[in-house]
Short mmCIF file of C-alpha atoms in Angstrom, two decimals:
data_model
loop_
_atom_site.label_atom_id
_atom_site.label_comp_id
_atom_site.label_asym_id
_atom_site.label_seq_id
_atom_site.Cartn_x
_atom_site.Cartn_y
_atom_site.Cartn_z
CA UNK A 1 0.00 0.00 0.00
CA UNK A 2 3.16 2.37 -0.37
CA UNK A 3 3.54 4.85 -2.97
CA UNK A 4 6.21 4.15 -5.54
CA UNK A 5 8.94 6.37 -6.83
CA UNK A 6 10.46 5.03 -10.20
CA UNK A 7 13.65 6.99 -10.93
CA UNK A 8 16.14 6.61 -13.78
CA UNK A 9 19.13 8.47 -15.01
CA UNK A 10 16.93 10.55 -17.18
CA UNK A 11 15.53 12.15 -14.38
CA UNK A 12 19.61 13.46 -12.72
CA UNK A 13 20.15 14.08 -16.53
CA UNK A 14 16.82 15.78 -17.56
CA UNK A 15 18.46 19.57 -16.87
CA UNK A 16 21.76 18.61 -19.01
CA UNK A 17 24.91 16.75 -18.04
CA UNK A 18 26.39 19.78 -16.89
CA UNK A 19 23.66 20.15 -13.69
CA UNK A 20 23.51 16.69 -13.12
CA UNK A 21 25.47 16.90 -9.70
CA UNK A 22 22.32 20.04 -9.05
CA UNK A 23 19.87 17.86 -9.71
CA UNK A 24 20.98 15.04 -7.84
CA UNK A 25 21.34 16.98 -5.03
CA UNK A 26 17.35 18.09 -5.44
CA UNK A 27 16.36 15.08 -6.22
CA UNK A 28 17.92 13.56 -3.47
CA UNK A 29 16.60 16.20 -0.65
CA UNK A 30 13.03 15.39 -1.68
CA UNK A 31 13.62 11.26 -1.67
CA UNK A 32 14.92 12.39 2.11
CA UNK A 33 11.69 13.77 2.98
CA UNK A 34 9.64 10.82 2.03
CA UNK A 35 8.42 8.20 4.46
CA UNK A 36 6.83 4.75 3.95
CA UNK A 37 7.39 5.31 -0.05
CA UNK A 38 8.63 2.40 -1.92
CA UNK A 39 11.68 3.80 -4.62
CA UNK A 40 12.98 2.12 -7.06
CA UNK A 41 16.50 2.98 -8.89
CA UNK A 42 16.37 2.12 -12.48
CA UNK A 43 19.78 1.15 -14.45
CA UNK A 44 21.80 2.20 -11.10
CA UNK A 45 25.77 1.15 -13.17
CA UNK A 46 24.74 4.79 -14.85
CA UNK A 47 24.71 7.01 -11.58
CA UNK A 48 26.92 5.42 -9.77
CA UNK A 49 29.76 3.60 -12.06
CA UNK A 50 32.59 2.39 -10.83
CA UNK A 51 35.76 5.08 -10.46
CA UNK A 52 38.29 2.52 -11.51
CA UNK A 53 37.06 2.44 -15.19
CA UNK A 54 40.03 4.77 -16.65
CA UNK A 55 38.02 5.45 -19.70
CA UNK A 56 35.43 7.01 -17.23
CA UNK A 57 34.78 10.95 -17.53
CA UNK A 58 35.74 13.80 -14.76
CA UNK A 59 31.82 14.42 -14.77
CA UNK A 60 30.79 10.31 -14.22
CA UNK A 61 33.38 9.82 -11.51
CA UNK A 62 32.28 13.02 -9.80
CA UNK A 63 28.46 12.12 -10.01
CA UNK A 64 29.50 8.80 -8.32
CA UNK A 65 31.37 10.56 -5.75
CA UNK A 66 29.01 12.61 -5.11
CA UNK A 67 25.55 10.21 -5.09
CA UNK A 68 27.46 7.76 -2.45
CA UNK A 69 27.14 9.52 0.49
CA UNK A 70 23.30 10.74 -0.35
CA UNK A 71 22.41 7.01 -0.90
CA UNK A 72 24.03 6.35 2.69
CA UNK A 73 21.85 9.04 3.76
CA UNK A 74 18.80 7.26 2.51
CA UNK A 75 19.78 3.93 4.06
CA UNK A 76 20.60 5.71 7.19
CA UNK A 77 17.39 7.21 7.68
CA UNK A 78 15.44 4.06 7.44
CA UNK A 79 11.72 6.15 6.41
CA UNK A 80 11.53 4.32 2.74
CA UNK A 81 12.46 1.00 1.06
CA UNK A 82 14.30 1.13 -1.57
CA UNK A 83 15.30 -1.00 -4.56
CA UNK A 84 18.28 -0.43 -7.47
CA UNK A 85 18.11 -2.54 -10.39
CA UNK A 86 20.78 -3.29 -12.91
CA UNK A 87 22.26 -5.26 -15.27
CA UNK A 88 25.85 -4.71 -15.10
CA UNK A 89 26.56 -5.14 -11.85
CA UNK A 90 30.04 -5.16 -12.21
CA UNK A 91 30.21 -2.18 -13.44
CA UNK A 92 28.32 -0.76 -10.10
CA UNK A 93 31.70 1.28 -7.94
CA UNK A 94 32.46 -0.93 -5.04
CA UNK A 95 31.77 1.76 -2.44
CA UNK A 96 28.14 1.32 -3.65
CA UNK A 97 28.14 -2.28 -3.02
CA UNK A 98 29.48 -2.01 0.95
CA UNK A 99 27.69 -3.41 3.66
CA UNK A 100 24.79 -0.90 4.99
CA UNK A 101 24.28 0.69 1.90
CA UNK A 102 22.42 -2.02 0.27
CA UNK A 103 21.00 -5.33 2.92
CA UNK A 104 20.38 -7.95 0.26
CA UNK A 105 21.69 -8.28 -3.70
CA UNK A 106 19.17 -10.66 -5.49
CA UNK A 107 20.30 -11.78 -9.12
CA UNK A 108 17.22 -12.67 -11.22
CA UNK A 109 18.56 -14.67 -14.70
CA UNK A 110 17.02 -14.14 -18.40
CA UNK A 111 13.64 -16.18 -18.53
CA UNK A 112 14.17 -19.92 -19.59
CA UNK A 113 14.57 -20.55 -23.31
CA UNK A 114 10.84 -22.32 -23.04
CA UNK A 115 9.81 -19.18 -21.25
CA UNK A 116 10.96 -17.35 -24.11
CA UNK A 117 9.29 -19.57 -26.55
CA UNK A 118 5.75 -19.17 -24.85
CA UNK A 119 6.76 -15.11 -24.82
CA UNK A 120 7.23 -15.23 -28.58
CA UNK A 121 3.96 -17.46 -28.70
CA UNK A 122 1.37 -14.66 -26.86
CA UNK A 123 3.51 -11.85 -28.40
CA UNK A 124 3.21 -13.29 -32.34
CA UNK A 125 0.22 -15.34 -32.18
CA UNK A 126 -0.73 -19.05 -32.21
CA UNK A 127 -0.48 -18.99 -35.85
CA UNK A 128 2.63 -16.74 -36.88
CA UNK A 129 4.28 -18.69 -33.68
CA UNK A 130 3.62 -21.82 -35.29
CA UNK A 131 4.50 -20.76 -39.04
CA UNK A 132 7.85 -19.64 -37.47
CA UNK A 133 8.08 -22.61 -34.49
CA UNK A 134 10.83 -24.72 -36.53
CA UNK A 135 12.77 -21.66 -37.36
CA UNK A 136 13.20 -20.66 -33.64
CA UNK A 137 13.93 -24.17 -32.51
CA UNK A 138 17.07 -24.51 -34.73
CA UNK A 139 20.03 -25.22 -33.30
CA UNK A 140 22.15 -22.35 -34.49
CA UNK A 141 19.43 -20.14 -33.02
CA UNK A 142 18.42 -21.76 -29.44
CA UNK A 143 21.48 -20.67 -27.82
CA UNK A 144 20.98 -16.93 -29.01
CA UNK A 145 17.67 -17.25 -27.93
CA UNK A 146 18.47 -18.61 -24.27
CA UNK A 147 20.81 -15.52 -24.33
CA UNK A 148 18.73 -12.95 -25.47
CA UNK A 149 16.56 -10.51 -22.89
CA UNK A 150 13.07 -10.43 -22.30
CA UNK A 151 13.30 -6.70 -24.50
CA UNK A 152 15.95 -8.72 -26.59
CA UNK A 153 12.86 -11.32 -27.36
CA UNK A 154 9.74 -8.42 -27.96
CA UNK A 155 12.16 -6.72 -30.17
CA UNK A 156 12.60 -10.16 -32.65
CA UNK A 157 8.69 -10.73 -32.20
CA UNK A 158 7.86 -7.14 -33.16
CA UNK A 159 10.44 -7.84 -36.40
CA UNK A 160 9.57 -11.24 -37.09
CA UNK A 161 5.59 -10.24 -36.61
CA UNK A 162 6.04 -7.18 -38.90
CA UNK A 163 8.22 -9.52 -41.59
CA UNK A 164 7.48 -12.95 -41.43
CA UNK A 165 8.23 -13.88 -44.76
CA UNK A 166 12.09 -12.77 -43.94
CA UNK A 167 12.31 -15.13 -40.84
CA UNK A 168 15.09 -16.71 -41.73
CA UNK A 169 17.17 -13.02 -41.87
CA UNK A 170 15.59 -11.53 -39.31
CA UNK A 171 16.90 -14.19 -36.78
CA UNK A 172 20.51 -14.48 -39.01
CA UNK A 173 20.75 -10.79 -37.58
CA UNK A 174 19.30 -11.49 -34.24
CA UNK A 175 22.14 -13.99 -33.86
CA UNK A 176 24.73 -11.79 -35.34
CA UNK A 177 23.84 -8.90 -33.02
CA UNK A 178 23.93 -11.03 -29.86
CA UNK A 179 27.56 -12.35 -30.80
CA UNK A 180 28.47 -8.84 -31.72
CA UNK A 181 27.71 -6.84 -28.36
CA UNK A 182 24.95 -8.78 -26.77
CA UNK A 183 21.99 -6.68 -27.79
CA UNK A 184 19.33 -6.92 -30.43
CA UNK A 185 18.63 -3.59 -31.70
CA UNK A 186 15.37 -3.09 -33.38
CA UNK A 187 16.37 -0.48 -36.02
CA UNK A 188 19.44 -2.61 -36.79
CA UNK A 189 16.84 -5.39 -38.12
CA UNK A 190 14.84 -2.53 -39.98
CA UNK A 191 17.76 -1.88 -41.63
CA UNK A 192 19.03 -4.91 -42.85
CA UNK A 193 15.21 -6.00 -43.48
CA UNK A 194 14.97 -3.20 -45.70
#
């Protein structure tokens, strides 16, 4: 029955990069005033990546410096709950990942490759899903598929449902992308649809 607070890095960036340390700083005096609130931090590697990555900027090490002790803060006080989601969490500095600041790291996996399957199922269709079954049960293609992301999976069904009769290409790319930097981009399948 708490209200939720859903917070990304385009809300610390939504004033420019070069007030992102301001906004931060706003942001994070009105999360302090909240009580029984449920927030959630969306793609935390962005706010607070770790310092040791040498190609990181002045401005990215200085946000991380500077969101630390404000998340501290929040833990301290103990009035909300709040949750930071991720998927790079090696790339998360390790003064975020201390004892106090966070109480429990939970790693939740890609769905199942048969999970996947019934995804593409509802998303395409009984019918398209079976016209296009065999294809997605190849072997070159089931290991891409256990691999991919849940957005990784609506992004092939949203290609393969708007060009069906290019299966075959569609997934050749899907596969390609995934060995290439482990994403499926949607325009990148446009493209090479096209």
């Amino acid at each position: 029955g708490w209200p939720l607070v859903v917070l990304d890095p385009s809300v610390f960036a939504a004033e420019g990069l070069p007030l992102i340390a301001t906004v931060a700083s706003q942001v994070f005096g009105q999360l302090l005033e909240l009580e029984d609130t449920v927030i959630f931090f969306d793609e935390m590697e962005a706010l607070v990546h770790t310092r040791a990555d040498t190609s990181g900027s002045f401005e990215q090490k200085f946000l991380t410096t500077s969101l630390l002790p404000k998340l501290q803060e929040l833990a301290d006080r103990a009035a909300c709950l709040f949750f930071v989601a991720t998927n790079h969490f090696d790339t998360i500095d390790r003064a975020a990942q201390r004892p106090g600041r966070f109480d429990f790291k939970l790693q939740i996996l890609p769905p199942s490759y048969e999970e996947k399957l019934r995804l593409a199922r509802d998303t395409l269709g009984a019918d398209l899903f079976a016209a296009l079954e065999a294809d997605l049960r190849r072997r070159p293609y089931q290991e891409n598929l256990r691999l991919a992301t849940r957005n990784e999976m609506l992004a092939l069904c949203d290609a393969l449902r708007r060009h069906p009769e290019q299966a075959e290409k569609t997934l050749s790319h899907f596969k390609a992308e995934l060995a290439g930097d482990g994403s499926f981009r949607e325009e990148a399948v446009g493209t090479a649809l096209g």
